[in-house]
Coordinates of C-alpha atoms in Angstrom, one line a residue:
M1 CA 38.1 2.8 111.0
E2 CA 39.1 6.2 112.3
H3 CA 39.2 9.4 110.3
D4 CA 42.0 12.0 110.7
G5 CA 40.0 15.0 109.5
N6 CA 41.6 14.9 106.0
G7 CA 39.4 12.1 104.9
H8 CA 42.1 9.5 105.4
G9 CA 40.9 6.5 107.3
H10 CA 43.2 4.5 109.6
Y11 CA 42.7 0.9 110.5
H12 CA 44.3 0.1 113.9
P13 CA 44.9 -3.6 114.3
K14 CA 45.1 -4.9 117.9
E15 CA 48.5 -4.0 119.2
T16 CA 50.7 -6.6 121.0
F17 CA 53.9 -5.8 122.9
I18 CA 55.9 -6.8 119.8
T19 CA 54.1 -4.6 117.4
K20 CA 54.0 -1.7 119.8
Y21 CA 57.5 -1.6 121.2
V22 CA 59.7 -3.8 119.0
F23 CA 58.6 -3.7 115.4
S24 CA 56.8 -0.4 115.9
Q25 CA 55.9 1.8 113.0
D26 CA 55.0 4.8 115.3
H27 CA 57.7 7.5 114.7
K28 CA 57.7 8.3 118.5
V29 CA 58.6 4.8 119.5
I30 CA 61.2 4.5 116.7
A31 CA 62.8 7.7 118.0
K32 CA 63.1 6.2 121.5
Q33 CA 64.6 3.1 120.0
F34 CA 67.3 5.2 118.2
L35 CA 67.8 7.2 121.4
I36 CA 68.3 4.3 123.8
T37 CA 70.5 2.3 121.3
G38 CA 72.6 5.5 120.8
M39 CA 72.9 5.9 124.6
L40 CA 74.1 2.3 125.0
W41 CA 76.7 2.9 122.2
A42 CA 77.8 6.2 123.8
I43 CA 78.6 4.3 127.1
V44 CA 80.6 1.7 125.1
G45 CA 82.4 4.3 123.0
S46 CA 83.3 6.7 125.8
F47 CA 84.4 3.8 128.0
M48 CA 86.9 2.9 125.3
S49 CA 88.4 6.4 125.6
V50 CA 88.8 5.8 129.3
L51 CA 90.8 2.7 128.6
F52 CA 93.2 4.2 126.1
R53 CA 93.6 7.4 128.3
L54 CA 94.7 5.0 131.1
Q55 CA 97.4 3.7 128.7
L56 CA 98.6 7.2 127.8
A57 CA 98.7 8.4 131.4
Y58 CA 100.3 5.3 133.0
P59 CA 102.3 3.6 130.1
D60 CA 104.5 1.7 132.6
Q61 CA 101.9 0.5 135.1
T62 CA 99.8 -2.6 135.0
F63 CA 96.2 -3.0 136.0
P64 CA 95.5 -6.7 136.6
I65 CA 91.7 -6.0 136.5
L66 CA 92.1 -5.3 132.8
E67 CA 93.5 -8.8 132.1
T68 CA 90.5 -10.2 134.0
F69 CA 88.1 -8.5 131.6
L70 CA 90.0 -8.2 128.3
G71 CA 92.0 -11.4 128.4
H72 CA 94.9 -11.6 125.9
W73 CA 94.2 -8.0 124.8
A74 CA 95.6 -6.8 128.2
K75 CA 98.4 -9.3 128.8
G76 CA 99.9 -8.8 132.3
G77 CA 97.4 -6.0 133.0
Q78 CA 98.6 -3.8 130.2
I79 CA 96.7 -2.9 127.0
Q80 CA 98.5 -4.4 124.0
P81 CA 99.5 -2.1 121.2
E82 CA 97.3 -3.8 118.5
F83 CA 94.2 -3.6 120.9
Y84 CA 95.0 0.0 121.6
Y85 CA 94.6 0.9 117.9
G86 CA 91.4 -1.2 117.8
L87 CA 90.1 0.8 120.7
I88 CA 90.8 4.1 119.0
T89 CA 89.3 2.9 115.7
M90 CA 86.1 1.6 117.4
H91 CA 85.8 4.8 119.7
G92 CA 85.8 7.0 116.6
T93 CA 83.5 4.8 114.5
I94 CA 81.0 4.4 117.3
L95 CA 80.8 8.0 118.4
V96 CA 80.8 9.6 115.0
F97 CA 78.4 7.2 113.2
F98 CA 76.4 5.3 115.8
V99 CA 75.9 7.9 118.4
L100 CA 76.2 11.4 116.9
T101 CA 74.7 10.4 113.5
G102 CA 72.3 7.5 114.2
G103 CA 71.5 8.5 117.8
L104 CA 71.1 12.3 117.2
S105 CA 69.4 12.5 113.8
G106 CA 67.5 9.2 114.3
T107 CA 66.0 10.3 117.6
F108 CA 65.1 13.9 116.9
A109 CA 64.2 13.7 113.2
N110 CA 61.9 10.8 114.0
F111 CA 60.4 12.4 117.0
L112 CA 60.0 16.0 116.0
I113 CA 59.3 16.1 112.3
P114 CA 55.7 14.7 112.3
L115 CA 54.9 16.4 115.7
Q116 CA 56.2 19.9 114.6
I117 CA 54.9 20.0 111.1
G118 CA 51.5 18.6 112.0
A119 CA 51.6 15.1 110.5
R120 CA 50.1 11.8 111.7
D121 CA 53.4 10.0 111.1
M122 CA 56.3 9.7 108.6
A123 CA 55.6 9.5 104.9
S124 CA 56.5 5.7 105.1
P125 CA 56.2 4.2 108.6
L126 CA 57.5 0.9 107.2
L127 CA 60.7 2.3 105.8
N128 CA 61.1 4.2 109.0
M129 CA 60.9 1.0 111.0
L130 CA 63.4 -0.6 108.6
S131 CA 65.8 2.3 109.0
Y132 CA 66.0 1.5 112.7
W133 CA 66.4 -2.2 112.2
F134 CA 69.2 -1.7 109.7
F135 CA 70.9 0.6 112.3
F136 CA 70.4 -2.1 114.9
L137 CA 71.9 -4.8 112.6
A138 CA 74.9 -2.6 111.9
S139 CA 75.3 -2.2 115.6
V140 CA 75.3 -6.0 116.2
V141 CA 77.8 -6.6 113.4
L142 CA 80.2 -3.9 114.7
F143 CA 79.8 -5.1 118.3
S144 CA 80.6 -8.7 117.2
S145 CA 84.0 -7.6 115.9
L146 CA 84.9 -6.9 119.6
L147 CA 84.4 -10.6 120.4
I148 CA 86.5 -12.3 117.7
S149 CA 90.0 -13.6 118.4
T150 CA 91.8 -11.3 116.0
G151 CA 90.0 -8.3 117.4
P152 CA 88.2 -5.3 115.9
A153 CA 89.3 -3.2 113.0
S154 CA 92.4 -1.2 113.9
G155 CA 93.1 1.1 110.9
G156 CA 91.6 4.2 112.5
W157 CA 88.0 5.3 112.1
T158 CA 88.9 6.4 108.5
S159 CA 90.2 2.9 107.7
Y160 CA 92.8 4.1 105.2
P161 CA 94.3 1.5 102.8
P162 CA 96.7 -0.2 102.5
L163 CA 96.5 -1.0 106.2
S164 CA 92.7 -1.7 105.8
A165 CA 93.1 -3.4 102.4
L166 CA 95.6 -6.1 103.3
G167 CA 94.6 -8.8 105.7
Q168 CA 98.3 -9.6 106.5
A169 CA 99.0 -6.0 107.6
N170 CA 98.1 -6.6 111.2
E171 CA 95.6 -8.5 113.4
G172 CA 92.9 -5.9 113.2
S173 CA 93.1 -6.0 109.3
K174 CA 91.7 -9.5 109.3
V175 CA 88.0 -10.4 110.0
G176 CA 87.5 -7.3 112.2
Q177 CA 88.0 -5.0 109.2
D178 CA 85.5 -7.0 107.1
L179 CA 82.9 -6.7 109.9
W180 CA 83.7 -2.9 110.0
I181 CA 83.0 -2.5 106.3
I182 CA 79.8 -4.6 106.4
S183 CA 78.6 -2.7 109.5
M184 CA 79.2 0.6 107.7
A185 CA 77.3 -0.6 104.6
L186 CA 74.2 -1.6 106.8
F187 CA 74.5 1.7 108.6
I188 CA 74.5 3.7 105.3
V189 CA 71.3 1.8 104.2
S190 CA 69.7 2.8 107.5
Q191 CA 70.7 6.5 107.0
L192 CA 69.4 6.6 103.4
L193 CA 66.0 5.0 104.3
G194 CA 65.7 7.5 107.2
G195 CA 66.9 10.5 105.1
L196 CA 64.5 9.9 102.2
N197 CA 61.7 9.6 104.7
Y198 CA 62.5 12.8 106.5
V199 CA 62.8 14.9 103.3
S200 CA 59.5 13.5 101.8
T201 CA 57.7 14.0 105.1
I202 CA 58.7 17.6 105.5
L203 CA 58.0 18.5 101.9
N204 CA 54.6 16.7 101.6
L205 CA 52.9 16.2 104.9
R206 CA 52.8 19.7 106.5
T207 CA 49.5 20.6 108.0
K208 CA 47.3 23.4 106.7
G209 CA 48.9 26.8 107.0
M210 CA 52.4 25.3 107.8
T211 CA 54.3 27.0 105.0
M212 CA 58.1 26.4 104.8
T213 CA 58.8 29.8 106.3
R214 CA 56.7 28.9 109.4
L215 CA 58.7 25.8 110.1
P216 CA 60.6 25.8 113.4
L217 CA 64.4 25.9 112.9
T218 CA 64.7 22.3 114.2
I219 CA 62.8 21.1 111.1
W220 CA 64.9 23.2 108.7
A221 CA 68.1 21.8 110.3
L222 CA 66.9 18.2 110.1
F223 CA 65.8 18.8 106.5
F224 CA 69.2 20.0 105.4
T225 CA 70.9 17.2 107.5
A226 CA 68.8 14.6 105.6
V227 CA 69.7 16.2 102.2
L228 CA 73.4 16.1 103.2
G229 CA 73.2 12.4 104.1
I230 CA 71.3 11.3 101.0
L231 CA 73.9 13.0 98.7
S232 CA 77.1 12.0 100.6
F233 CA 76.6 8.6 102.2
P234 CA 76.4 6.6 98.9
V235 CA 79.9 7.8 98.1
L236 CA 81.3 6.2 101.3
L237 CA 79.3 3.0 100.4
S238 CA 81.0 2.8 97.0
G239 CA 84.4 3.4 98.7
A240 CA 83.8 0.6 101.2
L241 CA 82.6 -1.8 98.6
L242 CA 85.8 -1.2 96.5
L243 CA 87.8 -1.8 99.7
L244 CA 86.0 -5.1 100.1
A245 CA 86.8 -6.0 96.5
D246 CA 90.5 -5.2 97.1
R247 CA 90.5 -7.4 100.2
H248 CA 88.8 -10.5 98.7
L249 CA 88.6 -10.3 94.9
G250 CA 92.2 -9.5 94.0
T251 CA 91.4 -6.0 92.6
S252 CA 93.7 -3.0 92.9
F253 CA 91.6 0.0 93.3
Y254 CA 93.7 1.3 96.3
L255 CA 96.8 -0.8 96.0
S256 CA 100.0 -0.5 94.1
D257 CA 103.7 -1.3 94.5
I258 CA 103.5 -2.8 98.0
V259 CA 106.0 -4.9 99.8
V260 CA 104.9 -6.8 102.9
A261 CA 107.6 -8.6 105.0
G262 CA 109.9 -8.8 102.0
Q263 CA 107.3 -10.2 99.6
V264 CA 106.3 -8.0 96.6
L265 CA 102.5 -8.0 96.1
P266 CA 101.2 -8.3 92.5
N267 CA 98.8 -5.3 92.9
E268 CA 99.5 -2.4 90.5
G269 CA 97.8 0.8 89.4
G270 CA 95.7 1.6 92.4
S271 CA 95.9 4.6 94.6
P272 CA 95.1 5.0 98.4
I273 CA 94.5 8.7 97.6
L274 CA 91.3 7.6 95.7
Y275 CA 90.0 6.1 99.0
Q276 CA 90.8 9.3 100.8
H277 CA 88.7 11.3 98.3
L278 CA 85.8 8.9 98.6
F279 CA 86.0 8.8 102.3
W280 CA 86.3 12.5 102.9
F281 CA 83.6 13.3 100.4
L282 CA 81.3 11.8 103.0
G283 CA 83.6 12.5 105.9
H284 CA 83.3 16.3 105.7
P285 CA 79.6 16.6 105.1
E286 CA 79.4 14.0 108.0
V287 CA 80.7 16.7 110.4
Y288 CA 77.7 18.9 109.4
I289 CA 75.3 15.9 109.5
I290 CA 76.3 15.8 113.1
I291 CA 76.3 19.5 114.0
L292 CA 73.2 20.8 112.0
P293 CA 70.6 18.9 114.1
A294 CA 72.3 20.1 117.2
M295 CA 72.1 23.7 115.9
G296 CA 68.4 23.3 115.2
L297 CA 67.7 21.9 118.7
V298 CA 69.7 24.7 120.3
S299 CA 67.9 27.4 118.3
E300 CA 64.5 26.1 119.5
V301 CA 65.5 25.5 123.1
M302 CA 67.1 29.0 123.3
S303 CA 64.1 30.9 121.9
V304 CA 61.7 29.1 124.2
N305 CA 63.8 29.7 127.3
A306 CA 64.9 33.2 126.5
R307 CA 61.2 34.1 126.0
K308 CA 62.2 36.0 122.9
P309 CA 61.7 35.4 119.1
I310 CA 64.7 33.8 117.5
F311 CA 66.8 36.6 116.1
G312 CA 67.1 36.6 112.3
Y313 CA 65.0 33.6 111.3
M314 CA 65.6 33.9 107.6
A315 CA 69.3 34.5 108.1
M316 CA 69.4 31.3 110.3
V317 CA 67.7 29.3 107.5
G318 CA 70.0 30.9 104.9
S319 CA 73.1 30.0 106.9
L320 CA 71.9 26.4 107.3
F321 CA 71.5 26.3 103.5
A322 CA 75.0 27.9 103.0
I323 CA 76.6 25.4 105.3
T324 CA 74.9 22.5 103.4
I325 CA 76.3 23.8 100.1
L326 CA 79.8 24.5 101.4
A327 CA 80.0 21.2 103.2
F328 CA 80.4 19.5 99.8
L329 CA 83.2 21.7 98.6
V330 CA 85.8 21.4 101.4
W331 CA 86.6 17.7 101.7
A332 CA 90.2 17.9 100.5
H333 CA 91.3 20.1 103.5
H334 CA 91.7 16.7 105.2
M335 CA 94.2 15.8 102.5
F336 CA 96.6 18.8 102.6
V337 CA 99.5 16.5 103.5
S338 CA 98.7 13.8 100.9
G339 CA 100.9 15.3 98.2
M340 CA 98.1 17.5 96.8
N341 CA 99.0 20.2 94.3
P342 CA 99.4 23.4 96.4
F343 CA 97.3 25.4 93.9
L344 CA 94.5 23.0 94.4
G345 CA 95.1 23.3 98.1
A346 CA 94.6 27.1 98.0
F347 CA 91.2 26.6 96.4
F348 CA 90.1 24.3 99.3
V349 CA 91.6 26.7 101.9
L350 CA 89.4 29.5 100.5
L351 CA 86.2 27.4 100.6
T352 CA 87.1 26.1 104.1
L353 CA 87.5 29.5 105.5
L354 CA 84.2 30.7 103.8
I355 CA 82.2 28.2 105.9
A356 CA 83.1 30.4 108.9
I357 CA 80.7 33.1 107.7
P358 CA 77.4 31.2 108.0
S359 CA 78.7 29.7 111.2
A360 CA 79.4 33.2 112.6
I361 CA 75.9 34.4 111.5
K362 CA 74.4 31.6 113.6
V363 CA 76.6 32.4 116.6
F364 CA 75.7 36.2 116.4
N365 CA 72.0 35.3 116.1
W366 CA 72.1 33.0 119.1
L367 CA 73.9 35.6 121.2
T368 CA 71.4 38.3 120.1
T369 CA 68.5 35.9 121.0
L370 CA 69.9 35.7 124.5
W371 CA 70.5 39.5 124.7
R372 CA 68.1 41.0 127.2
G373 CA 66.0 37.9 127.2
N374 CA 64.0 36.8 130.3
I375 CA 66.2 33.6 130.5
H376 CA 64.9 30.5 132.2
F377 CA 68.0 28.5 133.2
T378 CA 66.6 25.0 132.7
P379 CA 69.2 22.2 132.2
A380 CA 68.2 22.2 128.5
M381 CA 68.9 26.0 128.3
L382 CA 72.3 25.5 130.0
F383 CA 73.3 22.9 127.5
A384 CA 72.1 25.1 124.7
I385 CA 74.3 28.0 125.9
G386 CA 77.2 25.5 126.6
F387 CA 76.8 24.4 123.0
V388 CA 77.4 28.0 121.7
S389 CA 80.4 28.3 124.0
M390 CA 81.9 25.0 122.7
F391 CA 81.0 25.9 119.1
I392 CA 82.9 29.2 119.3
S393 CA 86.0 28.0 121.1
G394 CA 86.2 24.8 119.0
G395 CA 85.4 26.6 115.8
L396 CA 88.1 29.2 116.1
T397 CA 90.9 26.6 116.0
G398 CA 89.4 25.5 112.7
I399 CA 90.6 28.7 111.2
W400 CA 94.2 27.5 111.9
L401 CA 93.6 24.1 110.5
G402 CA 91.9 25.4 107.4
N403 CA 95.1 27.1 106.4
S404 CA 97.2 24.5 104.6
T405 CA 100.5 26.0 105.7
I406 CA 99.7 25.8 109.4
D407 CA 97.8 22.5 108.9
M408 CA 100.9 20.8 107.6
H409 CA 102.6 21.6 110.9
V410 CA 99.8 20.4 113.2
T411 CA 98.0 17.7 111.2
D412 CA 98.0 14.3 112.9
T413 CA 98.9 15.9 116.2
Y414 CA 96.7 16.5 119.3
F415 CA 95.8 19.9 118.0
V416 CA 93.5 18.2 115.5
V417 CA 92.1 16.0 118.2
A418 CA 91.4 19.0 120.4
H419 CA 89.7 21.0 117.6
F420 CA 87.3 18.4 116.3
H421 CA 86.4 16.9 119.7
I422 CA 85.3 20.3 121.0
V423 CA 83.6 21.6 117.9
M424 CA 82.0 18.3 116.7
G425 CA 82.0 15.9 119.6
V426 CA 81.3 17.9 122.7
S427 CA 79.2 20.5 120.9
A428 CA 77.0 17.9 119.3
F429 CA 76.5 16.1 122.6
F430 CA 75.6 19.4 124.2
G431 CA 72.9 20.0 121.5
M432 CA 71.7 16.4 122.0
F433 CA 71.5 16.8 125.8
A434 CA 69.6 20.1 125.4
G435 CA 67.1 18.3 123.2
I436 CA 66.7 15.3 125.5
Y437 CA 66.1 17.5 128.6
H438 CA 63.7 19.7 126.7
W439 CA 61.6 17.1 124.9
F440 CA 61.8 14.4 127.6
P441 CA 58.4 15.4 129.1
K442 CA 56.9 15.0 125.6
M443 CA 58.5 11.6 125.1
Y444 CA 57.7 10.1 128.5
G445 CA 55.1 12.3 130.2
R446 CA 57.5 13.0 133.0
Y447 CA 60.3 15.4 133.9
M448 CA 64.0 14.5 134.3
N449 CA 65.5 15.5 137.7
H450 CA 66.7 19.1 137.4
T451 CA 69.3 18.9 140.2
L452 CA 71.0 16.0 138.6
G453 CA 70.7 17.9 135.3
Y454 CA 72.6 20.9 136.7
I455 CA 75.3 18.6 138.1
H456 CA 75.6 16.9 134.8
F457 CA 75.9 20.2 132.9
W458 CA 78.5 22.0 135.1
G459 CA 80.6 18.9 135.5
T460 CA 80.6 18.0 131.8
M461 CA 81.3 21.6 130.7
T462 CA 84.3 21.8 133.1
C463 CA 85.7 18.4 132.2
A464 CA 85.3 18.9 128.5
Y465 CA 87.5 22.1 128.6
L466 CA 90.0 20.4 131.0
I467 CA 90.3 17.5 128.7
F468 CA 90.6 19.2 125.3
W469 CA 92.1 22.7 125.9
P470 CA 95.5 21.3 127.0
M471 CA 95.6 19.1 123.9
H472 CA 96.0 22.3 121.8
Y473 CA 99.4 22.9 123.5
Q474 CA 100.4 19.3 123.1
G475 CA 99.6 19.6 119.4
L476 CA 101.6 22.8 119.0
A477 CA 104.5 20.9 120.5
N478 CA 103.9 18.3 117.8
V479 CA 102.8 15.5 120.0
P480 CA 101.4 13.0 117.4
R481 CA 98.0 11.5 117.9
R482 CA 97.2 7.7 117.9
Y483 CA 100.6 6.9 119.5
Y484 CA 100.6 4.1 122.1
D485 CA 103.6 5.2 124.2
F486 CA 105.6 8.4 124.4
R487 CA 108.3 7.3 126.7
L488 CA 110.9 6.9 124.0
W489 CA 110.9 10.6 123.2
S490 CA 112.5 12.8 125.8
S491 CA 110.9 15.9 124.1
F492 CA 107.4 14.6 125.0
N493 CA 108.2 13.6 128.6
Q494 CA 107.3 17.1 129.7
F495 CA 103.6 16.2 129.2
D496 CA 103.6 13.2 131.5
D497 CA 101.8 15.0 134.3
L498 CA 99.4 16.7 131.8
N499 CA 98.5 13.3 130.4
K500 CA 97.6 12.1 133.9
F501 CA 95.5 15.3 134.4
I502 CA 93.6 14.8 131.2
T503 CA 93.0 11.1 132.0
F504 CA 91.6 12.1 135.5
A505 CA 89.2 14.6 133.8
T506 CA 88.2 11.9 131.3
I507 CA 87.3 9.4 134.0
T508 CA 85.3 12.2 135.8
A509 CA 83.4 13.1 132.6
F510 CA 82.6 9.4 132.0
V511 CA 81.1 9.1 135.6
L512 CA 79.0 12.2 135.0
Q513 CA 77.5 10.7 131.8
L514 CA 76.6 7.6 133.8
L515 CA 74.8 10.0 136.2
F516 CA 72.8 11.3 133.2
V517 CA 72.0 7.8 132.0
F518 CA 70.7 7.0 135.5
N519 CA 68.6 10.2 135.6
F520 CA 67.2 9.3 132.1
F521 CA 66.1 5.8 132.9
Y522 CA 65.0 6.6 136.5
S523 CA 62.9 9.5 135.3
I524 CA 61.1 7.3 132.7
F525 CA 59.5 5.4 135.5
K526 CA 59.8 7.6 138.6
G527 CA 60.2 11.2 137.3
R528 CA 57.8 14.0 138.4
K529 CA 54.6 13.6 136.3
L530 CA 53.7 16.1 133.6
R531 CA 50.5 17.9 134.6
T532 CA 50.1 20.4 131.8
L533 CA 50.1 20.0 128.0
N534 CA 52.7 22.7 127.5
P535 CA 55.3 22.7 130.4
W536 CA 57.7 25.2 128.8
N537 CA 55.1 27.5 127.3
A538 CA 56.4 26.9 123.8
N539 CA 54.5 27.8 120.6
T540 CA 55.2 24.7 118.4
L541 CA 52.6 22.1 117.5
E542 CA 54.0 19.1 119.5
W543 CA 52.8 20.7 122.7
T544 CA 49.2 20.7 121.4
T545 CA 49.0 16.8 121.4
P546 CA 47.9 14.9 124.5
I547 CA 50.5 14.5 127.3
R548 CA 51.1 10.9 126.1
P549 CA 50.1 11.0 122.4
G550 CA 49.0 7.7 120.7
H551 CA 49.9 6.6 117.2
G552 CA 48.6 9.4 115.0
N553 CA 49.5 12.1 117.5
W554 CA 46.2 14.1 117.5
P555 CA 43.0 12.4 118.6
G556 CA 40.8 14.8 116.6
E557 CA 41.6 16.9 113.6
I558 CA 45.2 18.1 113.1
P559 CA 45.4 21.7 114.2
E560 CA 45.8 24.5 111.6
V561 CA 48.8 26.8 111.7
H562 CA 48.4 30.6 111.4
R563 CA 51.8 32.1 112.4
W564 CA 55.6 31.3 112.7
A565 CA 57.0 29.4 115.7
Y566 CA 58.6 32.3 117.6
D567 CA 55.9 34.7 118.8
Y568 CA 57.3 35.2 122.3
G569 CA 56.9 38.5 124.2
K570 CA 54.7 40.0 121.6
D571 CA 51.8 42.6 122.1
G572 CA 52.1 42.3 125.9
R573 CA 51.8 38.5 125.8
D574 CA 54.4 36.0 127.0
H575 CA 53.8 33.6 124.1
I576 CA 51.3 33.0 121.2
P577 CA 51.0 29.4 119.9
Q578 CA 51.3 28.7 116.2
T579 CA 47.6 27.5 116.1
E580 CA 46.2 30.9 117.3
P581 CA 44.7 32.9 114.4
V582 CA 46.2 36.3 113.6
N583 CA 44.3 39.4 114.6
P584 CA 43.7 41.8 111.6
D585 CA 45.4 44.7 113.5
E586 CA 48.4 42.5 114.6
T587 CA 51.8 43.2 113.1
Q588 CA 52.7 39.8 111.5
H589 CA 56.3 38.6 111.1

């Protein structure tokens, strides 16, 4: 028996490879499982975008190598239309859910919550382990849909009925769609198990002296993310189960008055708009489930590397809270063109534009944290600054899209693609990269290669803007998204060269991510070894554990906390750790 200083004994059975690395209940190992699974999915999902960009840039050319690998999906070396829609559907599903939700929250909530609040592990290590294995199962089910003869789901990542509700609608609406729904159900179970664990751990297992207002902003962000997930994911689960019923039990939740190939279907009384409401009630909070953890990671990395206290700590917490509340009140701005009452639309326009206020508060506070700081340009810091750049430039176009009158003009064009890829996709990835470069030494006891990190940052930053900025112009010219071939429209032919340019930038960006993956796995085994406990001179508790902490994190007693996480450049000292007692004559935050 071992005692943790709080009178709680721990019995450590003999560990085997299976219990330590496969069915582990140690939050740090589970975090790495989420991270590596997420990285594998990121490669698959981004490679899909390379494939459909090839089709958009060279619609009249054949690539025989595609037929070698994809078989009848690329007959004659050209991607087939039904497979093109499958690719777009899987690309969206994989990156939104499996990488930026599972990969980002799963990794950093698991890794940082116990370490930064001073806990031995999660509230329930068993549920934590199950949350990963449900995520893994969901991954296997989704991946298997790529291997069946009728192909993966192809109704878009939103899977709107009636396309997704009728098996006879197209090839991708057959078994692939069922696998998509089952995979999402398993994924939602994983998210709920994780989220309940994160919330209960943060509320109940903080070490002595760690009041809520002394928590690092990373923990606040992960806390609100988990709350969002717990409240919104069950709605998508119900939506998906009703869709499954419509497909196999003859119900009509989403179907009414439908004719397929001259045959009138018996379904009556349902409405596809109901599915849209259920989907977007998760779908919009989902955007913030993705971006809030990135905001938390960026706040921490920025304060540490600017050697300054984070500016406006309580305003930062307040704006996270405001975003969490408003995230639930704006879902119908995705439905301005669904025939919604314009007066109701006006209500959603107002709430949508209001969310710009807490977002702007965060941006001003990040910029003010950087202002006159003694900035250390580590790869993590560059990605954190890049995140703010992407968040501003991507967020500004949201003001256009939030106005229903403009949205009706540019909805379902490349303008929307440009907006949400910059503000949600690329920004969230930048937050994730900042977190990986910054906490990698804590995860593996080694550093990642900085030179490769700098190449990764500047290349990715450049490519991201080269890919998505031009799409705004295509969108304003009304180029519709999800189209397979634009050659039939003379008005869109002017963008042929631009499409080739964007595709070239996409391939370059993909190669740069492979460079990052190489750096990551190479550094685990061959990176420069960590020699000090606290390589970045940070204040938070995770840097007080041993270089390679075991299960339980601290070998002796858990340290006590006496101050907030951001005492940098104070009283003539570079940094003061959270564990250092406060002097009586010290001005305390």
